[in-house]
Coordinates of C-alpha atoms in Angstrom, one line a residue:
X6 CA -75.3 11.9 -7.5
X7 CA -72.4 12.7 -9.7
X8 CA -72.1 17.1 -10.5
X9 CA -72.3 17.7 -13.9
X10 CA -70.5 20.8 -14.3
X11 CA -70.3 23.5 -17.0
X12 CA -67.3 21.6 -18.5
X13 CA -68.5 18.4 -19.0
X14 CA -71.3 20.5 -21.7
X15 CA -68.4 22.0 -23.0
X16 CA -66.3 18.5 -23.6
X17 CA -69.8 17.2 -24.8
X18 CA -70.1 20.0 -27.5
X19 CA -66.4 19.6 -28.5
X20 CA -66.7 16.1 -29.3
X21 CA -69.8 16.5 -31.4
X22 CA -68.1 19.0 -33.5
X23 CA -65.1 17.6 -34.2
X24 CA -67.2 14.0 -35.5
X25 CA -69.8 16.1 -37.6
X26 CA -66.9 18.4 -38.9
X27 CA -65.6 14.8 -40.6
X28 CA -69.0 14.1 -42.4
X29 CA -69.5 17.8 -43.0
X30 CA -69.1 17.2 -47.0
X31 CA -72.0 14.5 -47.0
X32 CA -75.4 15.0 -47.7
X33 CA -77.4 16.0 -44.9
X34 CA -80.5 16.1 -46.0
X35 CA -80.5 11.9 -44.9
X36 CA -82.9 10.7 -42.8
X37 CA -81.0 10.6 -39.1
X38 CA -80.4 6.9 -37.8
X39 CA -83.6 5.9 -36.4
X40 CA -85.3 9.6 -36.3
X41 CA -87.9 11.0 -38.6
X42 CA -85.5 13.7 -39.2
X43 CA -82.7 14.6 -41.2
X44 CA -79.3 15.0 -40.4
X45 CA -79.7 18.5 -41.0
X46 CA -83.0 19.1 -38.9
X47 CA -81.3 16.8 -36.3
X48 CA -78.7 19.3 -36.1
X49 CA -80.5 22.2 -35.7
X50 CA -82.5 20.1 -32.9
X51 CA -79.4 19.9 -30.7
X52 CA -79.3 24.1 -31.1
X53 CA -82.6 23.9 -30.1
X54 CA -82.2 22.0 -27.1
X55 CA -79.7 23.7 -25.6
X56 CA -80.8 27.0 -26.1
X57 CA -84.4 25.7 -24.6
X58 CA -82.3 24.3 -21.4
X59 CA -80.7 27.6 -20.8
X60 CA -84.0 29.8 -21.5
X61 CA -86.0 27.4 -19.0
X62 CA -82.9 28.5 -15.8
X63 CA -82.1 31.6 -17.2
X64 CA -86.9 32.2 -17.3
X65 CA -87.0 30.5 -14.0
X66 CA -90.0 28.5 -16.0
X67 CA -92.1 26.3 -13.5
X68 CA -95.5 25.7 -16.4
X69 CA -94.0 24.5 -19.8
X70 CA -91.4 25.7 -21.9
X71 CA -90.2 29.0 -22.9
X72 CA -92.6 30.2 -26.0
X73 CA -89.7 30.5 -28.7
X74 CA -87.8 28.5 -31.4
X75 CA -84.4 28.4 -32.9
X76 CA -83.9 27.8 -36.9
X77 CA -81.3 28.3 -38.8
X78 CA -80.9 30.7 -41.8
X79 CA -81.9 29.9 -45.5
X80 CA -78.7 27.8 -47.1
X81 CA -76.6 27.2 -43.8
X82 CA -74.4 24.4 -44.5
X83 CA -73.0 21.6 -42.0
X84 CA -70.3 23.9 -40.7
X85 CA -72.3 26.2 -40.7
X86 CA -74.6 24.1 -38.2
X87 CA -71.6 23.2 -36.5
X88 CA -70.7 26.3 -35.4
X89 CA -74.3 26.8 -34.0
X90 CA -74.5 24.1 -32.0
X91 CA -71.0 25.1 -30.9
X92 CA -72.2 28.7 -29.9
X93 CA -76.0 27.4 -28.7
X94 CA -73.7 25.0 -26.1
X95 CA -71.5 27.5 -24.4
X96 CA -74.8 29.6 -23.7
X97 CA -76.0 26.5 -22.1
X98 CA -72.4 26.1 -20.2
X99 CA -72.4 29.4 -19.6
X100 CA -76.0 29.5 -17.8
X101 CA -75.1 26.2 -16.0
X102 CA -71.9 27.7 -14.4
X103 CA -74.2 31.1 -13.9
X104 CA -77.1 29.5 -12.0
X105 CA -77.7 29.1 -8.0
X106 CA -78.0 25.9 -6.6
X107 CA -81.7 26.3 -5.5
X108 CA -82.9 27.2 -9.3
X109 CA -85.4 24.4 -10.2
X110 CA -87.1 25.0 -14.1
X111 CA -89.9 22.6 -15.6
X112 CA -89.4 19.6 -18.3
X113 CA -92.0 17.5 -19.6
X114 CA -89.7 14.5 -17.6
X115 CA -89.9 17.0 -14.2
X116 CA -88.6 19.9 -12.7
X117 CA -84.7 19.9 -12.9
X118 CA -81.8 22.3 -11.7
X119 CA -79.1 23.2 -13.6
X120 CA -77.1 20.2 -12.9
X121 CA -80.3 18.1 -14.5
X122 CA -80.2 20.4 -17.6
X123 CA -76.4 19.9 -18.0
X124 CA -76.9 16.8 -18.3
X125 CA -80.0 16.6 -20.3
X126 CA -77.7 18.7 -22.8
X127 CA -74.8 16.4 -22.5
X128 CA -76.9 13.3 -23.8
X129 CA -79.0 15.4 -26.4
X130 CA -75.5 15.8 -28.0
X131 CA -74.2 12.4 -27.7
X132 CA -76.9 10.3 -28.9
X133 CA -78.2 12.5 -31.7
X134 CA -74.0 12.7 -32.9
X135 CA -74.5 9.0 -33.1
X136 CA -78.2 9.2 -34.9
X137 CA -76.0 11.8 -37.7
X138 CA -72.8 9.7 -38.1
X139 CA -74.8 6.3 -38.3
X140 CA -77.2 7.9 -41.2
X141 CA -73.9 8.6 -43.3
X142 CA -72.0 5.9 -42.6
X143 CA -70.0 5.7 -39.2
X144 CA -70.5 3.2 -37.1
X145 CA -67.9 2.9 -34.7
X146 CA -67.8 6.7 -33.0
X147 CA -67.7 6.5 -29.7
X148 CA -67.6 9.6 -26.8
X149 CA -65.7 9.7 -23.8
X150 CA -66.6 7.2 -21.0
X151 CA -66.3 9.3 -18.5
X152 CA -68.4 11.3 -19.6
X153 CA -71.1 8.6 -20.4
X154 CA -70.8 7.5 -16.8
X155 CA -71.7 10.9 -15.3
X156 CA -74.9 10.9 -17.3
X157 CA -75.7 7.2 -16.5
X158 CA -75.2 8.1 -13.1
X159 CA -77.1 11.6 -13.1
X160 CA -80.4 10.9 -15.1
X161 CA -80.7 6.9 -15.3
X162 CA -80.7 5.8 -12.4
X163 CA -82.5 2.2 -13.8
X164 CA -79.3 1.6 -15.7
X165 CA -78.0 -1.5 -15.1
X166 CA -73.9 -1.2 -14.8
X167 CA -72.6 -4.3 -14.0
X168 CA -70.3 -5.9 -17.0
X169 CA -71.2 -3.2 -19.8
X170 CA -69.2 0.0 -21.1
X171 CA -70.8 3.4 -20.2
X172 CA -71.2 3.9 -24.0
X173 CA -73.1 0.8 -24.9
X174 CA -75.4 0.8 -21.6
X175 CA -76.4 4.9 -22.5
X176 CA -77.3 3.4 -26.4
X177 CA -79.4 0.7 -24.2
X178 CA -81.1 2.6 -21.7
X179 CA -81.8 5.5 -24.7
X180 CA -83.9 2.7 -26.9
X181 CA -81.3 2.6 -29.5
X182 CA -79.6 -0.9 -29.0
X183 CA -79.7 -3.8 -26.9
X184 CA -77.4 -4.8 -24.2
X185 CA -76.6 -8.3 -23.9
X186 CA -79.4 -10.0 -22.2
X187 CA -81.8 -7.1 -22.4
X188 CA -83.4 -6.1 -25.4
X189 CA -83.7 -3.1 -27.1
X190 CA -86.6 -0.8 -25.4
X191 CA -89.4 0.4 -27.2
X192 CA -89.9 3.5 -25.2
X193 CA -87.5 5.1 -22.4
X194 CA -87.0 8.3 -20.5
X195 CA -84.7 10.1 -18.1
X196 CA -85.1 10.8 -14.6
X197 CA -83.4 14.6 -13.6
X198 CA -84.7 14.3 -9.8
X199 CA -86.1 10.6 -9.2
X200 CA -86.8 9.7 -5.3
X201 CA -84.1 8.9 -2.8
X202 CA -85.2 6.1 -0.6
X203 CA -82.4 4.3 1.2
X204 CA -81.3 1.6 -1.2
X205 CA -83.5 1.7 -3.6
X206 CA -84.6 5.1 -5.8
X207 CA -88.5 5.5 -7.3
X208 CA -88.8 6.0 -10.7
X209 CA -91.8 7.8 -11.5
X210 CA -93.9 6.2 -14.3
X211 CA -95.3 8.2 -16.6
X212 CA -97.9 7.8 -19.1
X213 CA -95.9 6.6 -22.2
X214 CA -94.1 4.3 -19.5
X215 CA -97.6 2.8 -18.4
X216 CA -98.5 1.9 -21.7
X217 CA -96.0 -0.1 -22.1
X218 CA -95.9 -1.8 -19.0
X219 CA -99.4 -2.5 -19.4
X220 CA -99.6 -3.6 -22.8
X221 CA -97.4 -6.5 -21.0
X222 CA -93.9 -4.7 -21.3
X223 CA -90.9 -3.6 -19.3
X224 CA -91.8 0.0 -19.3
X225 CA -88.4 0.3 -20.4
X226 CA -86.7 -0.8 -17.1
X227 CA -84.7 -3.8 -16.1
X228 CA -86.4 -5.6 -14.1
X229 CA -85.6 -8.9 -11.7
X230 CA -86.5 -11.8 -13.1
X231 CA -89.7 -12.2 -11.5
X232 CA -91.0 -9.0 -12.6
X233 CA -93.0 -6.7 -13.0
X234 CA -95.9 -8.0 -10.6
X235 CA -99.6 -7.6 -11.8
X236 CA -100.0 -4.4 -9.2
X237 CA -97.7 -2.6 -11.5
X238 CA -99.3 -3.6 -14.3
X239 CA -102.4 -2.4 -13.0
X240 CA -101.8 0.8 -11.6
X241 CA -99.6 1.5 -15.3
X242 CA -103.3 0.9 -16.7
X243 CA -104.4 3.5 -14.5
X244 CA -102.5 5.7 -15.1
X245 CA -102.9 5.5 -19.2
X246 CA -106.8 6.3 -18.4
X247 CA -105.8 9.4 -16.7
X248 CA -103.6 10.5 -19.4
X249 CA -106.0 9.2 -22.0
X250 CA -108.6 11.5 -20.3
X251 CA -106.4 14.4 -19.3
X252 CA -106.5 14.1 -15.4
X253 CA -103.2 12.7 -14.8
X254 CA -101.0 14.8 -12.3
X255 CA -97.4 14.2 -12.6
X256 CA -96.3 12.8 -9.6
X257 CA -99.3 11.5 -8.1
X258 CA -99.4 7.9 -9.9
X259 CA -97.2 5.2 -9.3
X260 CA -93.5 4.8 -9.2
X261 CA -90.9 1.7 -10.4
X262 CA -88.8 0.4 -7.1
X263 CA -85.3 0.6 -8.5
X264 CA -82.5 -1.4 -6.3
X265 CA -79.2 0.9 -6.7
X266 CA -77.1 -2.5 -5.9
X267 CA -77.9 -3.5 -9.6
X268 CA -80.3 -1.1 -10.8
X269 CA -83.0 -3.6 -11.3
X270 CA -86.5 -2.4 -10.8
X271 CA -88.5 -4.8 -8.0
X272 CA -91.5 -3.8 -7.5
X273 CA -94.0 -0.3 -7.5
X274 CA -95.5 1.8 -5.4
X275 CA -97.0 5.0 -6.0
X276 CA -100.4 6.7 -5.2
X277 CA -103.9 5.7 -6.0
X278 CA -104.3 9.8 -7.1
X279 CA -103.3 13.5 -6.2
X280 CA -104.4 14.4 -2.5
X281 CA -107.9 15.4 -2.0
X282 CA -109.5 19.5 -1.1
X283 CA -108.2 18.4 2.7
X284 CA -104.7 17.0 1.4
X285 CA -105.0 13.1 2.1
X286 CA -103.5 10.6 -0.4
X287 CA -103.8 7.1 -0.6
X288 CA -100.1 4.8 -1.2
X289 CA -100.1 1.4 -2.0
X290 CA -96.7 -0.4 -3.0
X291 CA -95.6 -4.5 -3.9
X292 CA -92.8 -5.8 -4.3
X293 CA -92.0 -8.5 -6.4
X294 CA -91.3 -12.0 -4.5
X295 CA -87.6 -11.8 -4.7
X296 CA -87.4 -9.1 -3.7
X297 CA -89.4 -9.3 -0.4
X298 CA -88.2 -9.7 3.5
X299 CA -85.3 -7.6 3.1
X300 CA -86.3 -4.1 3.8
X301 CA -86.4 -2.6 0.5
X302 CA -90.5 -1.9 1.1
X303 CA -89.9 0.0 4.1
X304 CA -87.0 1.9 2.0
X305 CA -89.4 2.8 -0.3
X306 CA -92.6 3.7 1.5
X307 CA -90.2 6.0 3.9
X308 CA -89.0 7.5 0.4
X309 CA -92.6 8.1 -1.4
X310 CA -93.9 9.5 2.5
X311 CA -91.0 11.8 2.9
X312 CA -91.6 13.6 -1.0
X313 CA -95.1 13.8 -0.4
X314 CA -95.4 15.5 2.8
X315 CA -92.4 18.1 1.1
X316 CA -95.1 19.2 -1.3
X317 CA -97.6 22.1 -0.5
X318 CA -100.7 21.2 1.7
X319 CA -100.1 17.3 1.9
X320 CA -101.4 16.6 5.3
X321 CA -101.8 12.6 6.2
X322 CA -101.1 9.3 3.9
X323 CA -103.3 6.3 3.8
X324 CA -102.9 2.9 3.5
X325 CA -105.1 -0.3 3.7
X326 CA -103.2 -3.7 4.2
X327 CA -105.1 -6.9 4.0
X328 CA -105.6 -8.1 7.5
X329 CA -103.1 -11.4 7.2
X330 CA -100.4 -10.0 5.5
X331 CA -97.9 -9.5 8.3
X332 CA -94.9 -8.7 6.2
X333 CA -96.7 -5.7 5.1
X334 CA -98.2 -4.8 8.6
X335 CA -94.7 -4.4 10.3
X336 CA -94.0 -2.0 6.6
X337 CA -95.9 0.3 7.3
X338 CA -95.3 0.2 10.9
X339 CA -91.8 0.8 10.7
X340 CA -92.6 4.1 8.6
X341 CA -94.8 5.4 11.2
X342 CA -97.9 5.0 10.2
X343 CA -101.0 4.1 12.5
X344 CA -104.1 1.7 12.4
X345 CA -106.9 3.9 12.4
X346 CA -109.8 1.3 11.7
X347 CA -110.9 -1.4 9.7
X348 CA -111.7 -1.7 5.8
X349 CA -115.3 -3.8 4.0
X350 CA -113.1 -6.2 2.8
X351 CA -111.6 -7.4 6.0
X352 CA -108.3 -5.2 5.8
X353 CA -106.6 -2.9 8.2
X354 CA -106.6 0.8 7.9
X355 CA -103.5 3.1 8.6
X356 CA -102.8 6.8 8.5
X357 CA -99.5 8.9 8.8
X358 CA -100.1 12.7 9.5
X359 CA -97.3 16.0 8.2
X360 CA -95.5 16.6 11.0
X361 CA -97.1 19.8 12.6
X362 CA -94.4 22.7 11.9

């Protein structure tokens, strides 16, 4: 996973001021490009944002955000707003270069570490310099690859890479454009600490995600050609009750497959709900049928187990497989998990206990 260090902030923030220092004579009181805002408000967002990153590392904040706003003062002008976001990201930098490694602060996307906020801040900057310059009339501004490609590679990790600049696949993924084959997405988000598993990652799927997916759409990923499969669907729908009636628990729904050889999604897998009073969960997963016989199931469940049992007072995983499905059988078996009984519908039981300590 690429380091996103207090420079690349810094280069981020130097780039947006020198574009908005060029359309700093215009009216900013325009509606942004694609935003509710206006230039100016959009501005003052950026501020906002990175002076909310550094409060959350600097407040070691673990419930929600820091209770506190930035505005700016009656009759600030464009530079004026220039120079804030130039101050408001070297406070960020600063607390980025300032902060220990094992400093982890809440986001409504999930906790993050300095490293996640850096780049959080990076892309805040970048795509809402595009939303100001397309409102008054540039269209062809475009930031430093490099730079793109660390934030592709540190927070969007369902990017697909393969034939498209860093710059045009961040506009993609972001919901502003399409990308070739891959129309633009109705609703995206970032991931600052998605799940290692082997060769694929798991992308958790949240409840704006889930309504997509199961009003019959991507959930914003880029998916192989067969997908997503029905269980996906499905458990998104389940996941938009809980949030509908305010039980969901981040974390404890399901989660996109994401191959990192291409960065297509393949399947889901996730958890039927948070651990009961005695800490059992139930996982299910699918794959879609591409995708199948080559491991990337086992990957996965090994992934989902090994995050679970790292989080306080998890003590065994269940599973029930359908009695002829082999493939899935040997899955689970490879994990370490073990048949404990039968289920009423003719399917196998399984269980994998925490490691006693």
């Amino acid at each position: 996973m690429t380091i996103m260090t207090p420079h690349a902030v810094d280069r981020s923030v130097s780039l947006t001021a020198q574009a908005l220092r060029g359309v700093a004579h215009l009216d900013w009181s325009t509606p942004a490009a694609g935003l509710e805002w206006s230039c100016y408000d959009t501005a003052v967002h950026i501020a906002g944002d990175f002076t909310a990153y550094a409060a959350q590392l600097t407040g070691h904040a673990t419930g929600g955000w820091v209770p506190f706003e930035i505005s700016a003062d009656p009759g600030t002008t464009p530079d004026g707003l220039i120079e804030v976001i130039e101050a408001t990201g070297g406070l960020l930098s600063a607390v980025v270069a300032a902060a220990r490694p094992e400093v982890r602060a809440w986001h409504p996307s999930g906790m993050a570490d300095a490293d996640g906020f850096a780049a959080m801040g990076v892309v805040e900057t970048l795509l809402h310099t595009h939303d100001i310059l397309g409102a008054l009339g540039v269209h062809d501004w475009e930031p430093d690859p490099a730079l793109c490609e660390q934030v592709l590679d540190r927070l969007f990790p369902q990017a697909p890479r393969a034939g498209a600049a860093p710059w045009p696949t961040l506009l993609w993924v972001t919901g502003r454009a399409a990308l070739a084959d891959l129309p633009r997405r109705p609703v995206w988000r970032w991931y600052a600490e998605p799940v290692p598993a082997g060769r694929v990652v798991l992308c958790e799927i949240s409840p704006q995600i889930a309504a997509d997916l199961h009003a019959g759409g991507t959930g914003g990923f880029a998916w192989a050609g067969d997908g997503p499969g029905e269980g996906t669907r499905v458990a998104s729908g389940m996941v938009l009750k809980a949030g509908e009636q305010g039980t969901h628990r981040p974390g404890w729904g399901p989660y996109a497959i994401v191959r990192t050889e291409d960065r297509r999604a393949i399947g889901g897998i996730g958890f039927h709900g948070a651990p009961d009073a005695e800490g059992n969960a139930e996982i299910g997963y699918d794959l879609v049928p591409s995708a199948r016989g080559n491991g990337y199931a086992t990957d996965a469940l090994g992934g989902l187990a090994a995050w679970a049992f790292a989080q306080p007072g998890v003590t065994a995983l269940h599973a029930s497989v359908d009695a002829d499905n082999a493939p899935s059988h040997g899955v689970v078996g490879r994990v370490g998990f073990e048949r404990t009984g039968s289920t009423e519908g003719d399917g196998v039981r399984y269980v994998l206990r925490a490691a006693r300590g």
